[in-house]
Structure formats: structure tokens, C-alpha cells
Amino acid sequence: GAPLRHYGVEEGAEPGYGVGRHSGGHGAQGAHTRQRRLSTLLKNLILSEDFRRSEQLISVESGLFKVRDFFVPFARAEFDELERMRGYWGLVSDAAQSGDQPPSLWLNTGGRQDLSVVVDGSLVDDFTQRFPIHELEDLAGAYVLVFGCMRVSKNAKKYIAVNDISRITLNKTP
């Protein structure tokens, strides 16, 4: 068959994520290329069932994975005791802000029992600048891809916490 294409998503990402972002060093550049790569991956996931089912390898900091094993639709997210990093993606049903200071942004993918993506309050300004969002309603119907580990809160809520803006991307194209 065709040779496997490698999608390098996190190469060269030091564990000290985003270090040097403020020094105007290459850290910022790294975050930007990663963002672009994430948005390309999300487009492929939305548009191509072949891509979703693909055996192509993707390289992330935790290793090499087949595309079909690494990317998990929100609806199929299961509690992962090993807390492995995956690329979770799908549609946002609605969004809300928490009462924290600064408020976190909750991207919900369905009802109470469904997964939510929580963007840390310190990143919300970055997030709203990077993506064309003016109000919470703008997020309903957007596709999101987030790299992270699914966790379950004490009250059995499934969530993925985003503490690094370069690990999430959003696509509002119909």
C-alpha cells in the first residue's frame, strides 16, 4: 500500500512547554507551528473518514500512534486510568464560564454525562483572541480538537483540562 505518512505534531517540544514564549525566542514560533498543525489535523478529521480510520503514524511527545488509535471522538471518550494523552475532538454543544477568578471556559459536548473541555482561566483571553469568538454562543456548533488526558472529577464529570493554548484548536467552518 501507500507509505505511511508521518504527522509530527509535537516534535521538539521540550517538557517545559512554551518556555521562552515571552523572550521572543523560538518558543513562540514552536507554539504557532503546533497550532497550525493542530488545525490541519482537525480539518482532516472533520472532512475525511479515511483519515479518521487511517493507519498513518502520528508522532506526539508520548510516542508514535496510529491516527485511528490516537484521535478519539468526544462521544467515544472513555475514562482512561492510565491518563494517556489523546487527541479528543468533536462538536461543542454549548459553552459556559465558571465562577472562578479568572473564570475558566467550559466547552461542553453534550449533557452532564458527556465530556467537557475546560480552558484554564489564565488562558481564556489568549483563547478568545486566537479564535473568532465574541460571545459564548459563538462556540456552539464549533469543532474542537484538544490534546490532553481525560480525567473524571469527584462528581463523575468527564473532563479534559487545557493548561497550554497550543494544545487546543477550534474550527467554525460549517
CSV table of C-alpha atoms in Angstrom, one decimal:
chain,number,residue,atom,x,y,z
A,1,GLY,CA,0.0,0.0,0.0
A,2,ALA,CA,0.9,3.7,0.1
A,3,PRO,CA,3.8,4.6,2.5
A,4,LEU,CA,2.7,5.7,6.0
A,5,ARG,CA,2.8,9.5,6.3
A,6,HIS,CA,4.1,10.9,9.5
A,7,TYR,CA,2.3,13.7,11.1
A,8,GLY,CA,4.8,15.2,13.5
A,9,VAL,CA,2.7,17.2,16.0
A,10,GLU,CA,5.0,17.7,18.9
A,11,GLU,CA,8.5,17.2,17.7
A,12,GLY,CA,11.0,19.4,19.5
A,13,ALA,CA,8.5,20.2,22.2
A,14,GLU,CA,10.5,20.3,25.4
A,15,PRO,CA,8.8,19.2,28.6
A,16,GLY,CA,9.0,22.8,29.7
A,17,TYR,CA,6.2,23.6,27.4
A,18,GLY,CA,6.1,27.2,26.0
A,19,VAL,CA,9.3,28.1,27.7
A,20,GLY,CA,10.8,31.2,26.1
A,21,ARG,CA,7.5,32.3,24.7
A,22,HIS,CA,7.9,35.7,26.3
A,23,SER,CA,11.6,36.2,25.4
A,24,GLY,CA,10.6,36.4,21.8
A,25,GLY,CA,12.7,33.4,21.3
A,26,HIS,CA,11.8,30.4,19.1
A,27,GLY,CA,9.4,29.2,21.8
A,28,ALA,CA,6.6,31.3,20.4
A,29,GLN,CA,7.4,30.1,16.9
A,30,GLY,CA,7.1,26.5,18.1
A,31,ALA,CA,3.7,27.1,19.6
A,32,HIS,CA,2.5,28.7,16.4
A,33,THR,CA,3.5,25.9,14.1
A,34,ARG,CA,2.0,23.4,16.6
A,35,GLN,CA,-1.2,25.4,16.4
A,36,ARG,CA,-1.2,25.3,12.6
A,37,ARG,CA,-0.6,21.6,12.7
A,38,LEU,CA,-3.4,21.0,15.1
A,39,SER,CA,-5.8,23.0,12.9
A,40,THR,CA,-4.8,21.0,9.8
A,41,LEU,CA,-5.3,17.7,11.7
A,42,LEU,CA,-8.8,18.9,12.9
A,43,LYS,CA,-9.7,19.8,9.3
A,44,ASN,CA,-8.6,16.3,8.2
A,45,LEU,CA,-10.6,14.7,11.0
A,46,ILE,CA,-13.8,16.6,10.1
A,47,LEU,CA,-13.5,16.1,6.3
A,48,SER,CA,-12.1,12.6,5.9
A,49,GLU,CA,-13.4,9.4,7.3
A,50,ASP,CA,-10.4,7.7,5.6
A,51,PHE,CA,-8.1,9.9,7.7
A,52,ARG,CA,-10.0,9.1,10.9
A,53,ARG,CA,-9.6,5.4,10.2
A,54,SER,CA,-6.1,5.7,9.0
A,55,GLU,CA,-3.1,3.6,10.0
A,56,GLN,CA,-0.8,6.5,9.4
A,57,LEU,CA,1.5,7.3,12.2
A,58,ILE,CA,1.4,10.4,14.2
A,59,SER,CA,4.2,11.5,16.4
A,60,VAL,CA,3.4,13.1,19.7
A,61,GLU,CA,5.6,13.6,22.7
A,62,SER,CA,4.4,10.4,24.3
A,63,GLY,CA,5.4,8.3,21.2
A,64,LEU,CA,4.1,7.2,17.8
A,65,PHE,CA,0.5,6.2,17.4
A,66,LYS,CA,-1.8,5.2,14.5
A,67,VAL,CA,-4.2,8.1,13.7
A,68,ARG,CA,-7.2,5.8,14.3
A,69,ASP,CA,-5.9,5.0,17.8
A,70,PHE,CA,-4.8,8.4,18.9
A,71,PHE,CA,-7.8,10.6,17.9
A,72,VAL,CA,-11.0,9.9,19.9
A,73,PRO,CA,-14.3,11.5,19.1
A,74,PHE,CA,-15.8,13.2,22.2
A,75,ALA,CA,-18.8,10.8,22.2
A,76,ARG,CA,-16.4,7.8,22.5
A,77,ALA,CA,-14.2,9.2,25.2
A,78,GLU,CA,-13.8,6.6,28.0
A,79,PHE,CA,-12.2,7.0,31.3
A,80,ASP,CA,-8.6,6.2,30.9
A,81,GLU,CA,-6.9,5.1,34.2
A,82,LEU,CA,-3.5,5.4,32.6
A,83,GLU,CA,-4.2,9.0,31.7
A,84,ARG,CA,-2.7,8.7,28.3
A,85,MET,CA,-2.6,11.7,26.1
A,86,ARG,CA,-5.0,11.5,23.2
A,87,GLY,CA,-6.4,13.9,20.6
A,88,TYR,CA,-10.0,14.3,21.6
A,89,TRP,CA,-12.2,16.0,19.0
A,90,GLY,CA,-15.8,16.8,18.0
A,91,LEU,CA,-18.6,19.3,18.2
A,92,VAL,CA,-19.2,21.8,21.1
A,93,SER,CA,-22.9,21.8,22.1
A,94,ASP,CA,-22.6,24.9,24.3
A,95,ALA,CA,-20.1,26.8,26.4
A,96,ALA,CA,-20.1,28.3,29.9
A,97,GLN,CA,-17.9,30.2,32.2
A,98,SER,CA,-17.1,29.1,35.8
A,99,GLY,CA,-17.3,31.3,38.8
A,100,ASP,CA,-13.5,31.2,39.4
A,101,GLN,CA,-11.3,34.2,39.2
A,102,PRO,CA,-10.4,34.5,36.4
A,103,PRO,CA,-13.3,32.3,35.1
A,104,SER,CA,-12.5,29.1,33.3
A,105,LEU,CA,-14.2,28.4,30.0
A,106,TRP,CA,-16.1,25.1,29.8
A,107,LEU,CA,-16.7,23.7,26.3
A,108,ASN,CA,-19.5,21.2,26.7
A,109,THR,CA,-20.0,18.4,24.2
A,110,GLY,CA,-23.5,17.3,25.3
A,111,GLY,CA,-25.3,16.6,28.5
A,112,ARG,CA,-24.0,16.3,32.1
A,113,GLN,CA,-22.7,12.8,31.4
A,114,ASP,CA,-20.7,13.9,28.4
A,115,LEU,CA,-17.2,15.1,28.2
A,116,SER,CA,-16.3,18.8,28.8
A,117,VAL,CA,-13.1,20.6,27.8
A,118,VAL,CA,-12.0,23.2,30.4
A,119,VAL,CA,-9.8,26.0,29.3
A,120,ASP,CA,-7.9,27.4,32.3
A,121,GLY,CA,-8.9,31.0,33.3
A,122,SER,CA,-5.4,32.3,32.7
A,123,LEU,CA,-5.7,31.2,29.0
A,124,VAL,CA,-9.2,32.5,28.2
A,125,ASP,CA,-8.0,35.8,26.9
A,126,ASP,CA,-5.5,34.1,24.6
A,127,PHE,CA,-8.2,31.7,23.5
A,128,THR,CA,-10.7,34.4,22.6
A,129,GLN,CA,-8.0,36.4,20.7
A,130,ARG,CA,-6.8,33.4,18.8
A,131,PHE,CA,-10.2,32.1,17.7
A,132,PRO,CA,-13.0,34.3,16.4
A,133,ILE,CA,-15.3,34.2,19.5
A,134,HIS,CA,-17.2,37.2,20.7
A,135,GLU,CA,-19.7,35.5,22.9
A,136,LEU,CA,-20.2,32.1,24.4
A,137,GLU,CA,-22.9,31.3,21.8
A,138,ASP,CA,-20.3,31.6,19.1
A,139,LEU,CA,-18.8,28.3,20.4
A,140,ALA,CA,-21.9,26.2,19.9
A,141,GLY,CA,-21.5,24.1,16.8
A,142,ALA,CA,-17.7,24.7,16.5
A,143,TYR,CA,-15.4,21.7,16.2
A,144,VAL,CA,-12.6,21.4,18.7
A,145,LEU,CA,-9.5,19.3,18.8
A,146,VAL,CA,-7.7,19.1,22.1
A,147,PHE,CA,-4.6,17.2,23.1
A,148,GLY,CA,-4.8,16.0,26.7
A,149,CYS,CA,-5.7,13.3,29.2
A,150,MET,CA,-9.3,12.7,30.1
A,151,ARG,CA,-10.0,12.8,33.8
A,152,VAL,CA,-13.1,12.3,36.0
A,153,SER,CA,-14.0,14.7,38.7
A,154,LYS,CA,-15.3,13.7,42.2
A,155,ASN,CA,-18.8,14.1,41.0
A,156,ALA,CA,-18.2,11.8,38.0
A,157,LYS,CA,-17.8,14.6,35.4
A,158,LYS,CA,-15.6,13.7,32.5
A,159,TYR,CA,-13.3,16.5,31.5
A,160,ILE,CA,-10.0,17.5,29.8
A,161,ALA,CA,-8.2,20.4,31.3
A,162,VAL,CA,-6.3,22.7,28.9
A,163,ASN,CA,-3.3,24.4,30.5
A,164,ASP,CA,-1.5,25.2,27.3
A,165,ILE,CA,-3.1,27.1,24.5
A,166,SER,CA,-1.1,25.3,21.8
A,167,ARG,CA,-2.9,22.1,22.7
A,168,ILE,CA,-6.3,23.2,21.5
A,169,THR,CA,-7.7,24.4,18.2
A,170,LEU,CA,-11.1,25.3,17.1
A,171,ASN,CA,-12.8,25.3,13.7
A,172,LYS,CA,-16.1,27.1,13.0
A,173,THR,CA,-16.4,26.2,9.3
A,174,PRO,CA,-19.8,24.5,8.6
